[in-house]
């Protein structure tokens, strides 16, 4: 698994990725047909979608774009609210924390501990955690190099 896969995509692929992410944030999960149409309507070549798929920038599930890192088309325990007011589900807690660096906006995270069911809140402003509860939270994650499909193993 190449952990730098988001750094090796072209500028056009990166812009297409963000377009698909924003559409998923705005509408929820979108179909593969809708995703391809959206890219074509926005002047991307028809090869861009296939290239993003080949590079595993998103995961197709049952005819839909299920995940487009770090955004989940499915509800998860990790809800993120951006400074612009848009809200979405992150694939996992680590992805939720990283969304500030994806969108460069202050974020509020509401999550649920997978072990205890306890509510967790984190606020990130200007790239720094400025508020969190409970006081004793910790983030654990697995070695994702063991998995080909990260989205299915968050």
mmCIF file with all atom_site columns, C-alpha atoms in Angstrom:
data_model
loop_
_atom_site.group_PDB
_atom_site.id
_atom_site.type_symbol
_atom_site.label_atom_id
_atom_site.label_alt_id
_atom_site.label_comp_id
_atom_site.label_asym_id
_atom_site.label_entity_id
_atom_site.label_seq_id
_atom_site.pdbx_PDB_ins_code
_atom_site.Cartn_x
_atom_site.Cartn_y
_atom_site.Cartn_z
_atom_site.occupancy
_atom_site.B_iso_or_equiv
_atom_site.pdbx_formal_charge
_atom_site.auth_seq_id
_atom_site.auth_comp_id
_atom_site.auth_asym_id
_atom_site.auth_atom_id
_atom_site.pdbx_PDB_model_num
ATOM 1   C CA . UNK A 1 1   ? 0.000   0.000  0.000   1.00 0.00 ? 1   UNK A CA 1
ATOM 2   C CA . UNK A 1 2   ? 1.367   3.391  -0.952  1.00 0.00 ? 2   UNK A CA 1
ATOM 3   C CA . UNK A 1 3   ? 0.581   5.709  1.960   1.00 0.00 ? 3   UNK A CA 1
ATOM 4   C CA . UNK A 1 4   ? 1.411   8.752  -0.187  1.00 0.00 ? 4   UNK A CA 1
ATOM 5   C CA . UNK A 1 5   ? -1.246  7.986  -2.793  1.00 0.00 ? 5   UNK A CA 1
ATOM 6   C CA . UNK A 1 6   ? -2.934  11.370 -2.357  1.00 0.00 ? 6   UNK A CA 1
ATOM 7   C CA . UNK A 1 7   ? 0.313   13.162 -3.068  1.00 0.00 ? 7   UNK A CA 1
ATOM 8   C CA . UNK A 1 8   ? 0.951   11.382 -6.343  1.00 0.00 ? 8   UNK A CA 1
ATOM 9   C CA . UNK A 1 9   ? -2.239  12.359 -8.096  1.00 0.00 ? 9   UNK A CA 1
ATOM 10  C CA . UNK A 1 10  ? -2.205  15.121 -10.668 1.00 0.00 ? 10  UNK A CA 1
ATOM 11  C CA . UNK A 1 11  ? -3.607  18.595 -10.072 1.00 0.00 ? 11  UNK A CA 1
ATOM 12  C CA . UNK A 1 12  ? -6.643  17.735 -12.212 1.00 0.00 ? 12  UNK A CA 1
ATOM 13  C CA . UNK A 1 13  ? -7.176  14.512 -10.261 1.00 0.00 ? 13  UNK A CA 1
ATOM 14  C CA . UNK A 1 14  ? -6.922  16.427 -6.986  1.00 0.00 ? 14  UNK A CA 1
ATOM 15  C CA . UNK A 1 15  ? -9.514  18.978 -8.169  1.00 0.00 ? 15  UNK A CA 1
ATOM 16  C CA . UNK A 1 16  ? -11.788 16.133 -9.320  1.00 0.00 ? 16  UNK A CA 1
ATOM 17  C CA . UNK A 1 17  ? -11.354 14.412 -5.943  1.00 0.00 ? 17  UNK A CA 1
ATOM 18  C CA . UNK A 1 18  ? -12.447 17.574 -4.134  1.00 0.00 ? 18  UNK A CA 1
ATOM 19  C CA . UNK A 1 19  ? -15.416 17.994 -6.460  1.00 0.00 ? 19  UNK A CA 1
ATOM 20  C CA . UNK A 1 20  ? -16.574 14.441 -5.696  1.00 0.00 ? 20  UNK A CA 1
ATOM 21  C CA . UNK A 1 21  ? -15.977 14.980 -1.960  1.00 0.00 ? 21  UNK A CA 1
ATOM 22  C CA . UNK A 1 22  ? -18.012 18.186 -1.923  1.00 0.00 ? 22  UNK A CA 1
ATOM 23  C CA . UNK A 1 23  ? -20.851 16.510 -3.816  1.00 0.00 ? 23  UNK A CA 1
ATOM 24  C CA . UNK A 1 24  ? -20.826 13.664 -1.291  1.00 0.00 ? 24  UNK A CA 1
ATOM 25  C CA . UNK A 1 25  ? -20.848 16.184 1.571   1.00 0.00 ? 25  UNK A CA 1
ATOM 26  C CA . UNK A 1 26  ? -23.718 18.128 -0.010  1.00 0.00 ? 26  UNK A CA 1
ATOM 27  C CA . UNK A 1 27  ? -25.908 15.202 -1.065  1.00 0.00 ? 27  UNK A CA 1
ATOM 28  C CA . UNK A 1 28  ? -24.683 12.081 0.670   1.00 0.00 ? 28  UNK A CA 1
ATOM 29  C CA . UNK A 1 29  ? -23.500 9.065  -1.244  1.00 0.00 ? 29  UNK A CA 1
ATOM 30  C CA . UNK A 1 30  ? -23.558 9.537  -5.018  1.00 0.00 ? 30  UNK A CA 1
ATOM 31  C CA . UNK A 1 31  ? -23.801 6.888  -7.688  1.00 0.00 ? 31  UNK A CA 1
ATOM 32  C CA . UNK A 1 32  ? -20.950 6.059  -10.010 1.00 0.00 ? 32  UNK A CA 1
ATOM 33  C CA . UNK A 1 33  ? -23.056 7.367  -12.916 1.00 0.00 ? 33  UNK A CA 1
ATOM 34  C CA . UNK A 1 34  ? -23.644 10.680 -11.105 1.00 0.00 ? 34  UNK A CA 1
ATOM 35  C CA . UNK A 1 35  ? -19.948 10.956 -10.237 1.00 0.00 ? 35  UNK A CA 1
ATOM 36  C CA . UNK A 1 36  ? -18.827 10.436 -13.824 1.00 0.00 ? 36  UNK A CA 1
ATOM 37  C CA . UNK A 1 37  ? -21.465 12.873 -15.101 1.00 0.00 ? 37  UNK A CA 1
ATOM 38  C CA . UNK A 1 38  ? -20.428 15.509 -12.552 1.00 0.00 ? 38  UNK A CA 1
ATOM 39  C CA . UNK A 1 39  ? -16.801 15.286 -13.645 1.00 0.00 ? 39  UNK A CA 1
ATOM 40  C CA . UNK A 1 40  ? -17.692 15.559 -17.332 1.00 0.00 ? 40  UNK A CA 1
ATOM 41  C CA . UNK A 1 41  ? -19.970 18.549 -16.645 1.00 0.00 ? 41  UNK A CA 1
ATOM 42  C CA . UNK A 1 42  ? -17.025 20.234 -14.939 1.00 0.00 ? 42  UNK A CA 1
ATOM 43  C CA . UNK A 1 43  ? -14.713 19.756 -17.918 1.00 0.00 ? 43  UNK A CA 1
ATOM 44  C CA . UNK A 1 44  ? -12.703 16.801 -16.621 1.00 0.00 ? 44  UNK A CA 1
ATOM 45  C CA . UNK A 1 45  ? -11.689 14.149 -19.124 1.00 0.00 ? 45  UNK A CA 1
ATOM 46  C CA . UNK A 1 46  ? -13.478 10.813 -18.990 1.00 0.00 ? 46  UNK A CA 1
ATOM 47  C CA . UNK A 1 47  ? -10.188 9.190  -17.969 1.00 0.00 ? 47  UNK A CA 1
ATOM 48  C CA . UNK A 1 48  ? -9.999  11.134 -14.679 1.00 0.00 ? 48  UNK A CA 1
ATOM 49  C CA . UNK A 1 49  ? -12.656 9.002  -12.971 1.00 0.00 ? 49  UNK A CA 1
ATOM 50  C CA . UNK A 1 50  ? -10.964 5.755  -13.961 1.00 0.00 ? 50  UNK A CA 1
ATOM 51  C CA . UNK A 1 51  ? -7.574  7.074  -12.889 1.00 0.00 ? 51  UNK A CA 1
ATOM 52  C CA . UNK A 1 52  ? -8.907  8.030  -9.441  1.00 0.00 ? 52  UNK A CA 1
ATOM 53  C CA . UNK A 1 53  ? -10.503 4.600  -9.140  1.00 0.00 ? 53  UNK A CA 1
ATOM 54  C CA . UNK A 1 54  ? -7.301  2.843  -10.192 1.00 0.00 ? 54  UNK A CA 1
ATOM 55  C CA . UNK A 1 55  ? -5.304  4.841  -7.635  1.00 0.00 ? 55  UNK A CA 1
ATOM 56  C CA . UNK A 1 56  ? -7.883  3.892  -4.967  1.00 0.00 ? 56  UNK A CA 1
ATOM 57  C CA . UNK A 1 57  ? -8.719  7.512  -4.162  1.00 0.00 ? 57  UNK A CA 1
ATOM 58  C CA . UNK A 1 58  ? -12.295 6.356  -3.610  1.00 0.00 ? 58  UNK A CA 1
ATOM 59  C CA . UNK A 1 59  ? -14.071 3.075  -3.034  1.00 0.00 ? 59  UNK A CA 1
ATOM 60  C CA . UNK A 1 60  ? -17.013 1.916  -5.136  1.00 0.00 ? 60  UNK A CA 1
ATOM 61  C CA . UNK A 1 61  ? -19.707 0.011  -3.243  1.00 0.00 ? 61  UNK A CA 1
ATOM 62  C CA . UNK A 1 62  ? -22.845 -1.357 -4.895  1.00 0.00 ? 62  UNK A CA 1
ATOM 63  C CA . UNK A 1 63  ? -22.794 1.150  -7.764  1.00 0.00 ? 63  UNK A CA 1
ATOM 64  C CA . UNK A 1 64  ? -21.978 4.127  -5.536  1.00 0.00 ? 64  UNK A CA 1
ATOM 65  C CA . UNK A 1 65  ? -18.963 6.080  -4.395  1.00 0.00 ? 65  UNK A CA 1
ATOM 66  C CA . UNK A 1 66  ? -19.013 4.782  -0.830  1.00 0.00 ? 66  UNK A CA 1
ATOM 67  C CA . UNK A 1 67  ? -15.910 6.501  0.474   1.00 0.00 ? 67  UNK A CA 1
ATOM 68  C CA . UNK A 1 68  ? -13.711 9.242  -0.881  1.00 0.00 ? 68  UNK A CA 1
ATOM 69  C CA . UNK A 1 69  ? -11.024 9.786  1.706   1.00 0.00 ? 69  UNK A CA 1
ATOM 70  C CA . UNK A 1 70  ? -11.649 11.152 4.308   1.00 0.00 ? 70  UNK A CA 1
ATOM 71  C CA . UNK A 1 71  ? -15.389 11.541 3.600   1.00 0.00 ? 71  UNK A CA 1
ATOM 72  C CA . UNK A 1 72  ? -17.767 8.631  4.117   1.00 0.00 ? 72  UNK A CA 1
ATOM 73  C CA . UNK A 1 73  ? -20.936 8.294  2.088   1.00 0.00 ? 73  UNK A CA 1
ATOM 74  C CA . UNK A 1 74  ? -22.252 6.128  4.911   1.00 0.00 ? 74  UNK A CA 1
ATOM 75  C CA . UNK A 1 75  ? -23.134 7.324  8.416   1.00 0.00 ? 75  UNK A CA 1
ATOM 76  C CA . UNK A 1 76  ? -20.308 6.657  10.896  1.00 0.00 ? 76  UNK A CA 1
ATOM 77  C CA . UNK A 1 77  ? -19.652 7.533  14.538  1.00 0.00 ? 77  UNK A CA 1
ATOM 78  C CA . UNK A 1 78  ? -17.512 10.475 13.393  1.00 0.00 ? 78  UNK A CA 1
ATOM 79  C CA . UNK A 1 79  ? -19.454 13.597 12.398  1.00 0.00 ? 79  UNK A CA 1
ATOM 80  C CA . UNK A 1 80  ? -17.455 16.639 11.278  1.00 0.00 ? 80  UNK A CA 1
ATOM 81  C CA . UNK A 1 81  ? -18.728 20.207 10.976  1.00 0.00 ? 81  UNK A CA 1
ATOM 82  C CA . UNK A 1 82  ? -16.594 22.646 8.998   1.00 0.00 ? 82  UNK A CA 1
ATOM 83  C CA . UNK A 1 83  ? -16.387 26.397 9.603   1.00 0.00 ? 83  UNK A CA 1
ATOM 84  C CA . UNK A 1 84  ? -18.453 26.951 6.437   1.00 0.00 ? 84  UNK A CA 1
ATOM 85  C CA . UNK A 1 85  ? -21.322 25.080 8.108   1.00 0.00 ? 85  UNK A CA 1
ATOM 86  C CA . UNK A 1 86  ? -21.130 21.930 5.982   1.00 0.00 ? 86  UNK A CA 1
ATOM 87  C CA . UNK A 1 87  ? -21.297 18.643 7.872   1.00 0.00 ? 87  UNK A CA 1
ATOM 88  C CA . UNK A 1 88  ? -20.254 15.151 6.872   1.00 0.00 ? 88  UNK A CA 1
ATOM 89  C CA . UNK A 1 89  ? -19.215 11.766 8.203   1.00 0.00 ? 89  UNK A CA 1
ATOM 90  C CA . UNK A 1 90  ? -15.529 10.907 8.343   1.00 0.00 ? 90  UNK A CA 1
ATOM 91  C CA . UNK A 1 91  ? -14.401 7.358  7.739   1.00 0.00 ? 91  UNK A CA 1
ATOM 92  C CA . UNK A 1 92  ? -12.777 7.029  11.182  1.00 0.00 ? 92  UNK A CA 1
ATOM 93  C CA . UNK A 1 93  ? -11.632 9.086  14.167  1.00 0.00 ? 93  UNK A CA 1
ATOM 94  C CA . UNK A 1 94  ? -8.158  9.650  12.741  1.00 0.00 ? 94  UNK A CA 1
ATOM 95  C CA . UNK A 1 95  ? -9.664  10.827 9.442   1.00 0.00 ? 95  UNK A CA 1
ATOM 96  C CA . UNK A 1 96  ? -11.996 13.177 11.317  1.00 0.00 ? 96  UNK A CA 1
ATOM 97  C CA . UNK A 1 97  ? -8.994  14.722 13.078  1.00 0.00 ? 97  UNK A CA 1
ATOM 98  C CA . UNK A 1 98  ? -7.202  15.089 9.748   1.00 0.00 ? 98  UNK A CA 1
ATOM 99  C CA . UNK A 1 99  ? -10.007 16.926 7.982   1.00 0.00 ? 99  UNK A CA 1
ATOM 100 C CA . UNK A 1 100 ? -8.606  20.296 9.054   1.00 0.00 ? 100 UNK A CA 1
ATOM 101 C CA . UNK A 1 101 ? -5.603  19.556 6.811   1.00 0.00 ? 101 UNK A CA 1
ATOM 102 C CA . UNK A 1 102 ? -7.881  18.393 3.998   1.00 0.00 ? 102 UNK A CA 1
ATOM 103 C CA . UNK A 1 103 ? -10.139 21.444 3.916   1.00 0.00 ? 103 UNK A CA 1
ATOM 104 C CA . UNK A 1 104 ? -8.083  24.027 5.836   1.00 0.00 ? 104 UNK A CA 1
ATOM 105 C CA . UNK A 1 105 ? -11.111 25.100 7.819   1.00 0.00 ? 105 UNK A CA 1
ATOM 106 C CA . UNK A 1 106 ? -11.732 25.068 11.544  1.00 0.00 ? 106 UNK A CA 1
ATOM 107 C CA . UNK A 1 107 ? -13.710 21.965 12.469  1.00 0.00 ? 107 UNK A CA 1
ATOM 108 C CA . UNK A 1 108 ? -15.847 20.524 15.228  1.00 0.00 ? 108 UNK A CA 1
ATOM 109 C CA . UNK A 1 109 ? -15.976 16.765 15.631  1.00 0.00 ? 109 UNK A CA 1
ATOM 110 C CA . UNK A 1 110 ? -18.687 14.825 17.401  1.00 0.00 ? 110 UNK A CA 1
ATOM 111 C CA . UNK A 1 111 ? -17.764 11.205 17.783  1.00 0.00 ? 111 UNK A CA 1
ATOM 112 C CA . UNK A 1 112 ? -18.646 8.137  19.804  1.00 0.00 ? 112 UNK A CA 1
ATOM 113 C CA . UNK A 1 113 ? -16.065 5.883  21.426  1.00 0.00 ? 113 UNK A CA 1
ATOM 114 C CA . UNK A 1 114 ? -16.246 2.457  19.818  1.00 0.00 ? 114 UNK A CA 1
ATOM 115 C CA . UNK A 1 115 ? -15.324 0.803  23.132  1.00 0.00 ? 115 UNK A CA 1
ATOM 116 C CA . UNK A 1 116 ? -17.516 2.643  25.670  1.00 0.00 ? 116 UNK A CA 1
ATOM 117 C CA . UNK A 1 117 ? -20.169 4.433  23.591  1.00 0.00 ? 117 UNK A CA 1
ATOM 118 C CA . UNK A 1 118 ? -19.204 7.684  25.327  1.00 0.00 ? 118 UNK A CA 1
ATOM 119 C CA . UNK A 1 119 ? -19.666 10.935 23.399  1.00 0.00 ? 119 UNK A CA 1
ATOM 120 C CA . UNK A 1 120 ? -16.474 12.654 22.289  1.00 0.00 ? 120 UNK A CA 1
ATOM 121 C CA . UNK A 1 121 ? -16.100 16.243 21.128  1.00 0.00 ? 121 UNK A CA 1
ATOM 122 C CA . UNK A 1 122 ? -13.032 17.853 19.596  1.00 0.00 ? 122 UNK A CA 1
ATOM 123 C CA . UNK A 1 123 ? -12.614 21.376 18.225  1.00 0.00 ? 123 UNK A CA 1
ATOM 124 C CA . UNK A 1 124 ? -9.697  22.217 15.940  1.00 0.00 ? 124 UNK A CA 1
ATOM 125 C CA . UNK A 1 125 ? -8.928  25.842 15.116  1.00 0.00 ? 125 UNK A CA 1
ATOM 126 C CA . UNK A 1 126 ? -6.018  26.983 12.978  1.00 0.00 ? 126 UNK A CA 1
ATOM 127 C CA . UNK A 1 127 ? -4.682  23.427 13.030  1.00 0.00 ? 127 UNK A CA 1
ATOM 128 C CA . UNK A 1 128 ? -4.599  23.122 16.834  1.00 0.00 ? 128 UNK A CA 1
ATOM 129 C CA . UNK A 1 129 ? -6.897  21.173 19.149  1.00 0.00 ? 129 UNK A CA 1
ATOM 130 C CA . UNK A 1 130 ? -8.433  23.918 21.297  1.00 0.00 ? 130 UNK A CA 1
ATOM 131 C CA . UNK A 1 131 ? -11.184 21.972 23.046  1.00 0.00 ? 131 UNK A CA 1
ATOM 132 C CA . UNK A 1 132 ? -11.985 18.360 23.702  1.00 0.00 ? 132 UNK A CA 1
ATOM 133 C CA . UNK A 1 133 ? -14.026 16.170 25.994  1.00 0.00 ? 133 UNK A CA 1
ATOM 134 C CA . UNK A 1 134 ? -13.839 13.936 27.854  1.00 0.00 ? 134 UNK A CA 1
ATOM 135 C CA . UNK A 1 135 ? -10.495 14.857 29.369  1.00 0.00 ? 135 UNK A CA 1
ATOM 136 C CA . UNK A 1 136 ? -9.064  11.323 29.073  1.00 0.00 ? 136 UNK A CA 1
ATOM 137 C CA . UNK A 1 137 ? -9.633  10.623 25.360  1.00 0.00 ? 137 UNK A CA 1
ATOM 138 C CA . UNK A 1 138 ? -7.102  8.683  23.298  1.00 0.00 ? 138 UNK A CA 1
ATOM 139 C CA . UNK A 1 139 ? -6.985  7.774  19.633  1.00 0.00 ? 139 UNK A CA 1
ATOM 140 C CA . UNK A 1 140 ? -5.891  4.300  18.593  1.00 0.00 ? 140 UNK A CA 1
ATOM 141 C CA . UNK A 1 141 ? -5.495  3.044  15.071  1.00 0.00 ? 141 UNK A CA 1
ATOM 142 C CA . UNK A 1 142 ? -4.219  -0.021 13.303  1.00 0.00 ? 142 UNK A CA 1
ATOM 143 C CA . UNK A 1 143 ? -1.307  -0.422 10.928  1.00 0.00 ? 143 UNK A CA 1
ATOM 144 C CA . UNK A 1 144 ? -3.126  0.284  7.669   1.00 0.00 ? 144 UNK A CA 1
ATOM 145 C CA . UNK A 1 145 ? -0.180  -0.930 5.595   1.00 0.00 ? 145 UNK A CA 1
ATOM 146 C CA . UNK A 1 146 ? -1.635  -4.408 6.238   1.00 0.00 ? 146 UNK A CA 1
ATOM 147 C CA . UNK A 1 147 ? -4.789  -3.558 4.267   1.00 0.00 ? 147 UNK A CA 1
ATOM 148 C CA . UNK A 1 148 ? -5.378  -2.844 0.594   1.00 0.00 ? 148 UNK A CA 1
ATOM 149 C CA . UNK A 1 149 ? -8.749  -1.153 1.206   1.00 0.00 ? 149 UNK A CA 1
ATOM 150 C CA . UNK A 1 150 ? -8.338  1.311  4.057   1.00 0.00 ? 150 UNK A CA 1
ATOM 151 C CA . UNK A 1 151 ? -11.990 2.379  4.010   1.00 0.00 ? 151 UNK A CA 1
ATOM 152 C CA . UNK A 1 152 ? -13.159 -1.092 5.005   1.00 0.00 ? 152 UNK A CA 1
ATOM 153 C CA . UNK A 1 153 ? -10.718 -1.228 7.926   1.00 0.00 ? 153 UNK A CA 1
ATOM 154 C CA . UNK A 1 154 ? -11.239 2.052  9.756   1.00 0.00 ? 154 UNK A CA 1
#
